[in-house]
Coordinates of C-alpha atoms in Angstrom, one line a residue:
Chain N
M22 CA 88.5 71.5 117.3
E23 CA 88.3 73.6 120.6
N24 CA 89.6 76.8 120.9
T25 CA 91.2 78.0 123.8
A26 CA 92.9 80.9 125.0
I27 CA 94.5 81.5 121.1
G28 CA 97.6 83.6 120.8
N29 CA 98.1 86.9 119.8
V30 CA 98.3 88.3 115.7
W31 CA 102.2 89.3 115.5
V32 CA 103.3 91.2 112.3
F33 CA 106.9 90.7 110.8
I34 CA 108.4 94.2 110.6
E35 CA 110.1 95.5 107.5
Q36 CA 113.5 97.9 107.7
E37 CA 115.9 99.3 105.8
G38 CA 118.6 101.3 107.6
G39 CA 115.9 101.8 110.5
K40 CA 113.0 103.0 108.1
I41 CA 110.1 100.4 108.5
A42 CA 108.4 99.7 105.4
D43 CA 105.2 100.8 104.0
V44 CA 103.7 97.4 103.9
S45 CA 104.5 96.4 107.5
L46 CA 102.6 99.8 108.6
E47 CA 99.2 98.6 106.2
L48 CA 99.8 95.0 108.3
V49 CA 99.7 96.8 111.8
S50 CA 97.0 99.0 110.8
K51 CA 94.8 95.1 109.5
G52 CA 96.2 93.2 113.1
R53 CA 94.2 96.0 114.8
E54 CA 91.5 95.2 113.4
L55 CA 92.1 91.6 113.5
A56 CA 92.9 91.4 117.0
D57 CA 89.8 94.1 117.8
R58 CA 88.2 91.5 116.2
L59 CA 89.5 88.2 118.1
G60 CA 89.9 90.0 121.5
V61 CA 93.4 90.1 121.3
K62 CA 96.8 92.1 121.6
V63 CA 98.8 93.3 118.1
E64 CA 102.1 92.1 118.3
A65 CA 105.3 93.1 116.4
L66 CA 108.7 91.0 115.3
L67 CA 111.0 94.1 115.0
L68 CA 114.9 92.4 114.1
G69 CA 117.9 94.3 113.1
N70 CA 120.7 96.5 115.4
G71 CA 119.6 99.9 116.3
V72 CA 116.3 99.8 115.4
E73 CA 114.6 100.6 118.7
H74 CA 113.5 103.4 117.5
C75 CA 110.6 102.4 115.5
C76 CA 108.3 101.2 118.1
A77 CA 107.6 104.2 119.2
T78 CA 105.9 104.3 115.0
L79 CA 104.5 100.5 115.8
F80 CA 103.3 102.1 118.7
Q81 CA 101.0 104.6 117.1
Y82 CA 99.5 102.4 114.5
G83 CA 98.4 99.4 116.7
C84 CA 100.9 97.4 118.1
D85 CA 99.9 96.6 121.5
N86 CA 103.9 94.8 121.9
V87 CA 107.1 94.8 120.7
F88 CA 109.5 91.9 120.0
L89 CA 112.6 93.5 120.0
A90 CA 115.6 91.6 118.3
E91 CA 118.4 92.9 117.5
D92 CA 122.2 91.8 116.8
P93 CA 124.8 92.7 114.6
R94 CA 124.2 89.2 112.5
L95 CA 120.3 91.1 111.7
E96 CA 122.2 93.0 109.8
P97 CA 121.7 93.4 107.2
F98 CA 118.8 91.1 106.6
T99 CA 119.7 87.9 105.9
V100 CA 117.3 84.6 106.0
L101 CA 118.6 82.0 108.4
P102 CA 119.3 84.2 111.2
F103 CA 116.0 85.9 111.2
A104 CA 114.2 82.7 110.0
K105 CA 116.4 80.8 113.7
V106 CA 114.8 84.2 115.5
I107 CA 111.1 84.0 114.7
V108 CA 110.6 80.4 114.8
D109 CA 112.2 80.2 118.4
L110 CA 109.7 83.0 119.1
I111 CA 106.7 81.4 117.5
R112 CA 107.6 78.5 119.3
E113 CA 107.8 80.6 122.8
H114 CA 104.2 82.4 122.6
R115 CA 102.0 80.5 120.0
P116 CA 100.9 83.4 117.6
N117 CA 97.8 82.6 116.6
I118 CA 98.4 84.2 113.2
L119 CA 101.8 85.9 112.0
M120 CA 101.6 88.1 109.1
F121 CA 104.8 88.9 105.9
G122 CA 104.8 91.7 103.5
A123 CA 104.8 89.6 100.9
T124 CA 107.9 91.8 99.3
M125 CA 111.2 90.8 97.8
K126 CA 112.2 89.9 101.9
G127 CA 108.7 88.4 102.7
R128 CA 108.4 85.8 100.0
E129 CA 112.0 84.4 101.1
L130 CA 111.3 84.7 104.6
A131 CA 108.3 83.6 105.5
P132 CA 108.2 79.9 103.7
R133 CA 111.5 79.2 105.1
V134 CA 109.7 79.9 109.1
A135 CA 106.7 78.2 107.5
S136 CA 108.6 74.9 106.7
E137 CA 110.2 74.6 109.7
K138 CA 107.0 75.0 111.9
L139 CA 105.0 73.0 109.4
S140 CA 102.6 75.9 109.1
G141 CA 100.2 76.8 106.4
L142 CA 101.7 79.9 104.8
T143 CA 99.0 81.7 101.9
A144 CA 101.4 83.7 99.3
D145 CA 100.3 87.4 98.8
C146 CA 96.9 87.7 100.2
T147 CA 94.7 90.3 99.2
D148 CA 92.3 90.4 101.6
L149 CA 92.0 89.3 104.4
R150 CA 89.0 88.7 107.4
I151 CA 87.9 86.5 110.4
D152 CA 85.1 83.4 110.1
D153 CA 84.3 80.1 111.2
F154 CA 85.7 77.4 108.7
E155 CA 83.6 73.9 108.0
D156 CA 85.4 71.3 106.9
Q157 CA 82.9 69.4 105.3
R158 CA 85.2 65.8 104.8
N159 CA 85.4 65.7 108.4
H160 CA 82.3 67.8 109.5
I161 CA 84.6 69.6 112.0
V162 CA 84.0 73.6 112.1
Y163 CA 86.6 75.6 113.3
K164 CA 86.0 79.0 114.6
D165 CA 87.5 82.4 114.0
K166 CA 90.0 80.9 111.4
L167 CA 91.0 83.8 109.4
M168 CA 90.3 84.0 105.8
Q169 CA 93.3 84.0 103.7
I170 CA 92.0 85.7 100.4
R171 CA 94.5 85.8 97.0
P172 CA 94.6 85.6 93.7
A173 CA 95.6 82.5 92.1
F174 CA 95.8 81.2 88.2
G175 CA 97.9 84.0 86.8
G176 CA 94.6 86.0 88.4
N177 CA 92.5 84.8 86.9
I178 CA 90.9 83.1 89.8
I179 CA 90.0 84.2 93.8
A180 CA 90.7 81.4 96.3
T181 CA 90.0 81.6 99.6
I182 CA 92.9 79.9 101.4
V183 CA 92.2 78.8 105.4
N184 CA 94.9 76.8 107.3
T185 CA 93.6 74.7 110.3
W186 CA 97.1 73.5 111.6
E187 CA 98.1 74.0 114.0
D188 CA 98.8 77.8 115.0
P189 CA 100.0 79.8 113.8
Q190 CA 98.0 80.4 111.0
M191 CA 100.9 82.2 107.6
V192 CA 100.3 84.8 105.5
T193 CA 102.6 86.6 103.1
V194 CA 100.0 90.5 101.8
R195 CA 100.7 92.1 99.2
E196 CA 101.7 95.6 99.1
G197 CA 99.4 98.8 99.1
V198 CA 96.2 96.4 99.5
M199 CA 95.9 97.3 103.1
K200 CA 94.8 100.7 104.2
M201 CA 97.1 102.0 106.1
G202 CA 95.4 103.6 109.6
E203 CA 96.0 107.3 111.2
P204 CA 99.5 107.2 113.5
D205 CA 97.6 107.9 117.2
A206 CA 100.6 109.6 118.5
T207 CA 99.4 108.8 122.1
R208 CA 98.9 105.7 122.1
T209 CA 102.2 103.3 123.7
G210 CA 103.1 99.8 124.1
T211 CA 105.5 97.2 126.0
I212 CA 108.7 96.5 124.9
T213 CA 109.5 92.1 125.0
R214 CA 113.4 91.8 124.4
V215 CA 114.7 89.5 122.7
T216 CA 118.5 87.8 122.9
P217 CA 119.0 86.3 119.7
A218 CA 120.3 82.3 120.1
L219 CA 122.1 82.0 116.9
T220 CA 125.1 79.6 116.3
A221 CA 127.4 79.5 113.4
Q222 CA 124.7 77.1 111.9
E223 CA 122.5 80.3 110.8
M224 CA 125.5 82.4 109.7
V225 CA 127.0 80.6 107.1
V226 CA 125.6 82.7 104.5
K227 CA 128.2 85.3 103.8
V228 CA 127.0 89.1 102.5
I229 CA 130.0 89.8 100.1
E230 CA 128.2 93.4 98.5
R231 CA 125.3 94.8 98.8
V232 CA 124.1 97.6 96.6
R233 CA 120.4 99.3 96.9
Q234 CA 118.6 102.2 96.6
E235 CA 116.0 104.6 97.9
K236 CA 113.8 103.9 94.7
T237 CA 113.2 107.6 93.5
V238 CA 109.1 106.6 91.9
N239 CA 106.9 106.5 94.9
L240 CA 103.8 105.2 93.0
K241 CA 101.8 103.9 96.1
G242 CA 102.1 107.1 97.0
A243 CA 100.7 108.4 94.4
Q244 CA 97.3 110.4 93.4
I245 CA 97.6 110.4 89.5
I246 CA 99.4 107.9 87.5
V247 CA 99.5 107.9 84.0
A248 CA 100.2 104.4 82.9
G249 CA 102.0 103.3 79.3
G250 CA 102.0 99.9 78.0
Y251 CA 103.9 98.0 75.0
G252 CA 100.9 100.1 72.8
V253 CA 103.4 102.9 73.6
G254 CA 105.6 101.3 71.0
S255 CA 109.1 102.4 71.8
A256 CA 110.9 104.3 74.2
A257 CA 111.0 107.4 72.4
N258 CA 107.3 107.5 72.3
F259 CA 107.2 106.5 76.6
K260 CA 108.2 110.7 76.5
L261 CA 105.0 111.2 75.7
I262 CA 103.3 109.5 79.0
H263 CA 106.2 111.3 81.1
E264 CA 104.8 114.9 79.6
L265 CA 101.7 114.2 80.5
A266 CA 102.4 112.9 83.3
K267 CA 104.4 115.6 84.4
T268 CA 101.8 118.3 82.9
L269 CA 99.3 116.8 85.3
G270 CA 101.6 116.8 88.4
G271 CA 101.4 112.5 88.4
Q272 CA 104.1 109.3 88.4
V273 CA 104.6 107.6 85.8
G274 CA 103.5 103.5 85.8
A275 CA 103.8 101.1 82.9
S276 CA 102.9 97.4 82.2
R277 CA 105.0 94.2 82.8
A278 CA 105.1 94.8 78.7
A279 CA 107.0 98.3 78.1
V280 CA 108.9 97.3 81.4
D281 CA 110.1 93.9 79.3
A282 CA 110.4 95.6 75.5
G283 CA 112.9 98.2 78.3
W284 CA 111.0 101.1 77.4
I285 CA 111.5 102.1 81.2
D286 CA 112.7 100.8 84.8
H287 CA 111.1 98.2 86.8
D288 CA 110.7 100.2 89.6
H289 CA 107.2 101.8 87.3
Q290 CA 105.6 98.4 86.9
V291 CA 102.2 98.2 88.2
G292 CA 100.4 94.6 88.5
Q293 CA 101.3 91.5 89.9
T294 CA 105.0 91.5 89.8
G295 CA 105.3 95.6 90.1
V296 CA 102.9 97.6 92.6
T297 CA 99.7 97.3 93.4
V298 CA 97.8 101.5 93.3
R299 CA 95.3 102.9 94.1
P300 CA 95.0 107.0 92.8
K301 CA 92.1 108.4 92.2
L302 CA 93.4 108.9 88.7
Y303 CA 94.9 106.1 86.9
I304 CA 95.0 106.8 82.8
A305 CA 96.2 103.5 81.2
C306 CA 98.0 104.4 77.7
G307 CA 98.4 101.6 75.5
I308 CA 98.1 99.1 77.9
S309 CA 95.6 96.0 77.1
G310 CA 94.8 95.0 80.7
S311 CA 96.5 91.0 81.2
V312 CA 94.7 90.8 84.5
Q313 CA 98.1 90.5 86.0
H314 CA 98.1 94.6 85.3
R315 CA 94.0 95.1 86.3
A316 CA 95.1 93.4 89.4
G317 CA 97.9 96.2 90.2
M318 CA 94.9 98.5 89.4
A319 CA 91.6 97.9 89.5
E320 CA 91.0 100.2 92.6
S321 CA 91.8 103.0 91.7
K322 CA 89.1 105.4 92.4
K323 CA 88.9 106.7 88.5
I324 CA 90.2 105.0 85.5
I325 CA 91.0 106.4 81.9
A326 CA 91.3 104.0 79.3
I327 CA 93.5 105.4 75.7
N328 CA 93.7 102.5 73.1
T329 CA 92.8 101.2 69.7
D330 CA 91.8 98.4 69.9
P331 CA 87.9 98.1 71.5
A332 CA 88.5 95.0 72.6
A333 CA 91.3 95.1 74.8
P334 CA 90.1 93.4 78.4
I335 CA 91.6 96.9 80.0
F336 CA 88.3 98.4 79.4
S337 CA 86.5 96.2 81.8
V338 CA 87.8 98.2 84.5
A339 CA 87.6 101.7 83.4
H340 CA 85.6 104.8 83.5
Y341 CA 85.9 106.0 80.5
G342 CA 86.9 104.1 77.5
I343 CA 89.3 106.3 74.7
I344 CA 89.2 104.2 71.8
G345 CA 91.8 105.6 69.4
D346 CA 95.6 106.3 69.1
L347 CA 97.7 107.7 72.0
N348 CA 99.7 109.5 70.1
Q349 CA 96.8 112.1 69.0
V350 CA 94.8 111.9 72.7
I351 CA 97.6 112.2 75.0
P352 CA 98.2 115.4 73.3
M353 CA 94.5 116.3 72.8
M354 CA 94.6 116.1 76.5
I355 CA 97.9 117.8 77.2
K356 CA 96.3 121.0 75.3
A357 CA 93.1 120.4 77.7
Y358 CA 94.7 120.6 80.7
K359 CA 96.7 123.3 80.1
S360 CA 94.1 125.4 78.6
K361 CA 91.5 125.4 81.1
A362 CA 93.4 124.6 84.6
Chain T
M5 CA 136.0 70.3 89.7
S6 CA 132.8 68.1 88.7
C7 CA 129.2 68.6 90.2
T8 CA 125.8 67.3 90.6
I9 CA 122.7 69.8 90.1
L10 CA 119.4 68.8 90.8
V11 CA 117.2 71.7 89.2
F12 CA 113.0 71.1 90.1
V13 CA 111.4 71.9 86.8
K14 CA 106.9 72.1 86.6
Q15 CA 104.8 72.1 83.7
V16 CA 102.2 74.5 84.3
P17 CA 98.9 75.3 82.4
D18 CA 99.8 78.7 80.2
T19 CA 98.3 81.4 82.8
K20 CA 99.6 84.2 81.1
N21 CA 97.8 83.5 77.6
V22 CA 94.4 84.0 78.9
T23 CA 92.3 84.3 75.8
G24 CA 90.2 83.0 73.0
D25 CA 89.1 79.6 73.3
A26 CA 90.1 79.5 77.2
M27 CA 87.3 82.4 78.1
K28 CA 84.1 80.9 78.4
P29 CA 81.7 82.2 78.0
D30 CA 80.1 83.5 81.0
G31 CA 83.8 84.9 81.3
T32 CA 85.6 82.3 83.6
I33 CA 88.4 80.5 82.0
N34 CA 88.4 77.3 81.2
R35 CA 91.5 75.2 82.2
Q36 CA 91.5 72.8 79.5
A37 CA 91.7 74.7 76.9
L38 CA 95.1 76.4 78.5
P39 CA 98.2 74.3 76.8
A40 CA 100.8 72.5 79.3
I41 CA 103.8 74.7 79.3
F42 CA 107.5 74.6 81.2
N43 CA 107.1 77.4 83.9
P44 CA 108.9 79.5 82.4
E45 CA 111.4 80.3 85.6
D46 CA 112.4 77.0 85.7
L47 CA 113.7 77.2 81.7
N48 CA 115.7 80.2 83.5
A49 CA 117.0 77.8 86.5
L50 CA 117.6 75.2 84.1
E51 CA 119.7 77.5 81.3
L52 CA 121.6 78.6 84.7
A53 CA 122.3 74.7 85.6
L54 CA 123.5 74.3 81.9
Q55 CA 126.0 77.5 82.1
L56 CA 127.4 75.7 84.7
K57 CA 128.1 72.5 83.0
D58 CA 129.2 74.1 80.6
R59 CA 131.7 76.5 82.5
Y60 CA 132.2 73.6 85.4
G61 CA 131.3 69.7 83.6
A62 CA 129.0 69.0 86.1
K63 CA 126.1 67.2 85.5
V64 CA 122.5 68.1 85.3
I65 CA 119.5 66.5 86.9
V66 CA 116.7 67.6 85.8
A67 CA 113.8 66.3 88.5
T68 CA 109.9 66.9 88.9
M69 CA 106.7 66.1 90.0
G70 CA 103.2 66.1 88.7
L71 CA 101.1 63.8 86.0
P72 CA 102.5 60.9 84.0
A73 CA 102.4 63.7 81.6
A74 CA 104.7 65.9 83.0
A75 CA 107.3 63.9 81.1
G76 CA 107.0 66.4 78.3
I77 CA 109.2 68.6 80.0
L78 CA 111.4 66.6 81.2
R79 CA 111.9 65.6 77.5
D80 CA 112.0 69.3 76.7
S81 CA 115.2 69.4 79.2
L82 CA 116.8 66.9 78.0
F83 CA 116.4 68.4 74.2
R84 CA 117.8 71.4 75.9
G85 CA 121.0 69.3 77.7
A86 CA 120.1 68.2 81.0
D87 CA 122.1 64.6 81.3
E88 CA 119.7 63.1 83.4
T89 CA 115.4 63.0 84.3
V90 CA 113.2 61.8 87.3
L91 CA 109.3 62.2 87.6
L92 CA 107.7 61.4 90.6
T93 CA 104.3 60.9 89.8
D94 CA 101.7 58.9 92.4
R95 CA 97.1 59.7 92.8
A96 CA 99.4 60.1 96.9
L97 CA 100.4 63.5 96.0
G98 CA 97.0 64.8 95.2
G99 CA 96.1 68.2 96.2
S100 CA 99.4 68.8 97.8
D101 CA 100.3 72.3 99.3
T102 CA 103.3 73.9 99.1
L103 CA 104.3 72.1 102.5
A104 CA 103.4 68.6 101.2
T105 CA 104.8 69.7 97.4
S106 CA 107.7 71.0 99.6
F107 CA 108.7 67.7 101.7
A108 CA 107.5 64.9 98.0
L109 CA 110.6 67.2 96.8
S110 CA 112.9 66.8 99.4
R111 CA 112.5 63.3 99.7
M112 CA 113.1 62.9 95.8
A113 CA 116.4 65.0 96.5
K114 CA 117.8 62.8 99.7
K115 CA 116.9 59.8 97.3
I116 CA 118.9 61.4 94.2
G117 CA 121.7 62.2 97.2
N118 CA 124.8 63.4 96.5
F119 CA 124.0 66.6 95.0
D120 CA 125.9 69.7 95.0
L121 CA 123.5 72.7 94.0
V122 CA 119.8 72.2 93.7
L123 CA 118.1 75.1 91.2
C124 CA 114.6 75.6 90.6
G125 CA 112.6 79.3 88.9
R126 CA 111.4 81.8 91.6
Q127 CA 108.2 81.2 91.2
A128 CA 105.5 78.6 89.1
I129 CA 103.0 80.6 86.6
D130 CA 100.2 78.8 88.3
G131 CA 100.4 79.4 92.0
D132 CA 102.8 82.5 92.0
T133 CA 103.9 81.2 95.2
A134 CA 107.6 81.1 95.3
Q135 CA 107.2 79.5 98.5
V136 CA 108.2 76.1 97.3
G137 CA 112.1 76.6 96.6
P138 CA 112.5 77.9 100.4
Q139 CA 110.6 75.1 102.0
I140 CA 113.0 72.5 99.9
A141 CA 116.0 74.2 101.2
E142 CA 114.8 74.1 105.0
K143 CA 113.5 71.0 104.4
L144 CA 116.8 69.5 103.6
G145 CA 118.5 71.9 106.0
I146 CA 120.7 73.8 103.3
P147 CA 121.3 77.7 103.0
Q148 CA 118.7 79.0 100.1
I149 CA 120.3 82.5 98.4
S150 CA 116.9 83.4 96.2
Y151 CA 115.6 85.5 93.1
V152 CA 119.6 84.6 91.6
Q153 CA 120.8 86.7 88.8
E154 CA 124.2 84.8 87.7
V155 CA 126.4 82.6 89.1
Q156 CA 129.4 84.7 89.5
E157 CA 132.1 81.4 91.6
L158 CA 131.8 77.8 92.1
G159 CA 134.3 75.7 93.7
D160 CA 136.3 75.0 97.1
G161 CA 132.3 73.4 98.3
K162 CA 131.3 77.5 97.5
I163 CA 129.0 79.2 95.5
R164 CA 129.2 83.5 95.2
A165 CA 125.8 84.6 93.0
K166 CA 124.6 88.0 92.1
R167 CA 121.0 87.5 92.9
A168 CA 117.7 91.5 93.2
I169 CA 116.9 92.6 96.3
E170 CA 114.3 95.6 97.0
G171 CA 116.2 98.6 95.2
G172 CA 119.2 96.8 94.1
Y173 CA 120.8 94.0 93.6
E174 CA 123.6 91.9 96.9
V175 CA 126.3 89.4 96.2
L176 CA 126.3 86.0 98.6
E177 CA 128.2 83.4 99.8
A178 CA 127.2 80.0 100.7
P179 CA 129.0 77.1 101.4
L180 CA 127.7 73.5 99.3
P181 CA 125.3 72.3 98.7
A182 CA 122.6 75.5 98.3
L183 CA 120.0 75.5 97.1
L184 CA 119.4 78.7 94.4
T185 CA 116.0 80.3 93.2
V186 CA 116.4 81.7 90.0
V187 CA 114.8 85.2 88.5
D188 CA 114.1 85.6 84.8
A189 CA 118.1 87.3 84.5
N190 CA 119.2 85.0 81.1
Q191 CA 117.8 84.1 77.8
P192 CA 117.1 79.7 78.1
R193 CA 119.3 78.0 75.5
P194 CA 116.5 76.9 73.0
Q195 CA 116.9 72.7 72.0
N196 CA 119.4 71.3 70.1
A197 CA 118.7 70.2 66.9
S198 CA 120.8 67.2 67.2
R199 CA 119.8 66.4 70.8
I200 CA 115.9 66.6 69.4
I201 CA 116.6 63.6 67.0
K202 CA 118.5 61.1 69.7
Y203 CA 116.2 62.1 72.4
K204 CA 112.7 62.7 71.0
K205 CA 112.8 58.2 71.8
A206 CA 113.3 58.8 75.4
K207 CA 110.2 57.6 77.4
T208 CA 108.9 56.8 81.1
P209 CA 108.1 53.5 81.6
S210 CA 104.6 54.0 81.8
E211 CA 104.9 55.6 78.3
V212 CA 106.8 52.7 77.0
A213 CA 104.0 50.3 78.1
A214 CA 101.6 52.6 76.9
A215 CA 103.2 52.7 73.1
K216 CA 103.1 48.8 72.8
G217 CA 100.3 48.1 75.1
A218 CA 101.8 45.8 77.7
P219 CA 104.3 46.3 80.4
A220 CA 107.9 46.9 79.0
S221 CA 110.6 44.6 80.4
E222 CA 113.2 44.3 82.4
E223 CA 115.5 44.4 79.3
E224 CA 113.3 47.2 77.9
L225 CA 114.5 49.4 80.3
A226 CA 118.3 48.0 80.7
A227 CA 118.5 48.8 77.2
L228 CA 116.6 52.8 77.4
S229 CA 118.5 53.4 79.8
A230 CA 121.5 51.8 78.5
K231 CA 121.2 54.5 75.7
G232 CA 120.0 57.4 78.0
L233 CA 117.0 57.2 77.0
L234 CA 115.1 56.0 79.8
I235 CA 113.3 59.2 81.7
Q236 CA 113.1 57.8 85.5
E237 CA 109.6 57.5 87.2
W238 CA 109.3 56.9 90.6
N239 CA 105.8 56.3 93.1
A240 CA 105.8 57.5 96.2
A241 CA 106.8 54.6 98.3
Y242 CA 110.1 54.6 96.2
C243 CA 111.7 58.3 97.9
V244 CA 109.2 58.8 100.9
P245 CA 109.4 56.0 103.8
Q246 CA 106.2 54.6 104.7
D247 CA 106.0 56.7 108.0
E248 CA 106.1 60.3 106.3
F249 CA 103.4 59.7 103.6
N250 CA 100.7 60.9 106.0
R251 CA 103.1 64.2 105.1
L252 CA 102.6 63.7 101.6
G253 CA 99.2 65.6 99.0
K254 CA 96.2 65.9 100.9
A255 CA 96.4 64.7 104.1
G256 CA 99.9 67.2 104.0
S257 CA 99.0 70.5 103.6
P258 CA 97.6 72.5 106.5
T259 CA 95.8 74.6 104.1
N260 CA 92.4 74.1 102.3
V261 CA 90.7 75.9 99.2
K262 CA 87.2 77.4 100.6
H263 CA 85.8 79.3 98.1
I264 CA 87.0 79.3 94.4
L265 CA 85.8 82.9 93.1
S266 CA 86.1 83.1 89.2
V267 CA 87.5 86.4 87.7
V268 CA 84.8 87.7 85.6
L269 CA 85.9 90.1 82.8
T270 CA 82.2 92.0 82.9
A271 CA 81.1 93.9 79.7
G272 CA 82.8 97.3 79.6
N273 CA 80.7 99.9 81.4
F274 CA 82.6 102.8 80.8
Q275 CA 81.9 106.1 79.1
E276 CA 83.0 106.3 75.8
V277 CA 85.0 109.4 75.2
A278 CA 85.6 110.2 71.4
P279 CA 89.3 110.9 70.3
T280 CA 88.7 114.6 69.3
Q281 CA 89.6 117.7 71.1
E282 CA 86.5 118.3 71.9
A283 CA 85.4 115.3 73.8
V284 CA 88.7 114.9 75.6
G285 CA 88.6 119.1 76.9
N286 CA 85.1 118.0 78.0
L287 CA 86.7 115.0 80.3
V288 CA 89.5 116.9 81.3
H289 CA 87.3 119.4 82.5
E290 CA 85.1 117.1 83.9
L291 CA 87.9 116.1 86.5
I292 CA 89.1 119.2 87.5
E293 CA 86.5 120.2 88.4
D294 CA 85.2 116.8 91.1
H295 CA 88.6 117.8 91.7
T296 CA 90.6 114.6 90.4
L297 CA 93.0 117.1 88.2
G298 CA 94.4 119.4 90.7

C-alpha cells in the first residue's frame, strides 16, 4: 500500500473544570516524539466550554495546533456529543494517529469513535513506536505504522498490535507510563475553532446528578510509596503502612486485594486497574505481587519487598528482599530512619 | 412494566489465577491449564439483570459468542435465573478483534430483537479492553451508560442509573433501548439448587448430538425447547447477512497482532536483607546515602 501524505498525530485532551489531565500532557509529549519521527504535526482535540486557556499549556508541551470545540452541551463530559464532534473532525482532517488516555472517560469514548469510524483500537497501551509492518499472509509491507504495545491476558503476555485498516490508528494509553516532557514557555501554536454539529440525537443522555472530588492522594507524583497488600492482615494493621509512609515522607499505596478487603480506598490502588507509578522508592509490604500489581510498579527505581513467603512473585521485581513479618520489619525501618535521618 | 433484557457474557481463561501448573518451566503461561470461567464482571451484569427481573418482571436472555464449550456459562446463567440462552458459534468468527466481535454481537442483538436493555460486564479479564460494550452500543445506534453500579429507575421508556466516574459518581438518564456496562458493584447470586436440577439437562443441539452420537432430530429439539431446556445455537449465517460476512472474524478486524511476548517471571536477583534491626538499619542508611530517602 502506498503511503501518501499521511495525516497528523492527534491527542484527545481530557479536562475537568478547565484543568488538563496529566495523561493528556503525557500523550502530547509522546505525540511530539511520534510526529517528529513521521514528519507531521501534533494536534490536540480540546472539547468543553470555557477551556480556551488550556491551549497555551498544550502548545508549551508540544502541540502545533488545537482543535477547540466550545459549547455548553460539551460540559460536563458525556460520550455521545464528544464522539460526534471527534468523528466529524476525523472525517474532515484524516489524522494518522489518534490517542486517548486509558482513563474512565477515554475508555468509554474511544471505542464509540472507533466503532463508528471502523478503525482499529488498541486498549491500554504501555508503549508506542513507529516501525514497518509486514503482513506475511498477504505479502504487504506497511511503512511507518504505529506499533501499539500492551499487556494482555491478565498481564501475562505483552502484545504488539498494528492497525492496517484506514487511518486513524487509534489507541488508549495507560496513565503514567509515557513521560511528560518539560514545558517550553516560548512555544506557540494555532487554534482551529470548531463549531460542534450536535443534534437532539446526541443529547439523549441526561446528567441528573454529578458528584466528584479531586483525588486526595497523588500516587503518580510521589517519589516514595509504601504499599500494603493482603498480607497486612487488617484495616487496623494498615496504620503501620501509613506510619512508615509518613515517616519517610511518602504516599500510601495498596494492592487490589487490600482495596477489595476494604482496608483502604481505591484511590490508593497500584496496578493494572489502579495507578501506574514509577517512584524513586517503592516498599511493598505483604504484597504477593500478581502480574496485575507488578505491571503498575515494576518500573520503580528501587523496590523493597517485605513478605513472609520467599516464593512470592513480588521478589522477582525487587531490588531488596526482606523475608520476614512486616509487623516486625516496619517498626525496625521507622526506628532506623528516625535515628539516622 | 415488563421488558426484555439482553445480557452478553463471555467465557474466559482464568487469568487471575495463574499459579502452579499454569506456569511452564520457562516461566511462560500454559493456557490449556487455565480453567475456563464465567467472566467476573459479566456475572455482575447478569446479577443486575436478575435484580431488574425481580423488581420489574423482565425477561432475561443471556447470549454469548465463543467455542461450543461456552454453552457451560449459559447453563450457569440458567442456574442463576436466566430465562433464555443463545450461543453464537462459528469458525468464521475466529480471530475477531473487538470491532469484529461487537459487530457479530450487534447482529445477534438485532436477530433477537425487541430488547429494552443490553447489559455487558465492563470488561473481560483475558483482554481487559472494555471496548466491546461501547462498540455494540454504537453498532446498534443506542446510547450507552458505562461503569454502572446500580439502576435507580426503569420505566416510561427510560432508565436512570448510577455509574462510577473518576473521583465520584454520576446519575445518568437515557431513553430505552440503551446499553449498560456493569462494574463489580453487586454480589452475584449463587446458582439456585432447584434450578440446577432442572437446567443441568439444558443442552445445545450439538451437545444433544454428541451425547447420542447422531444429529438431534427436530422432534427432540422441539421437546427440549418446550421444556425450556434448549440452549439455542446459532451459526453466523443465522444472524449475519451474507454480504456482511467480511465484517466477521479476521477479515473484519482492523488490528493485527504483530508479536507476542510472554512475561517471564525471572528468578529473584534481589539483595536479601535479614529481618533484623541491624540489617534493616544498614539498608535504610544506604538509601539515605544515595539520596533515595531524603
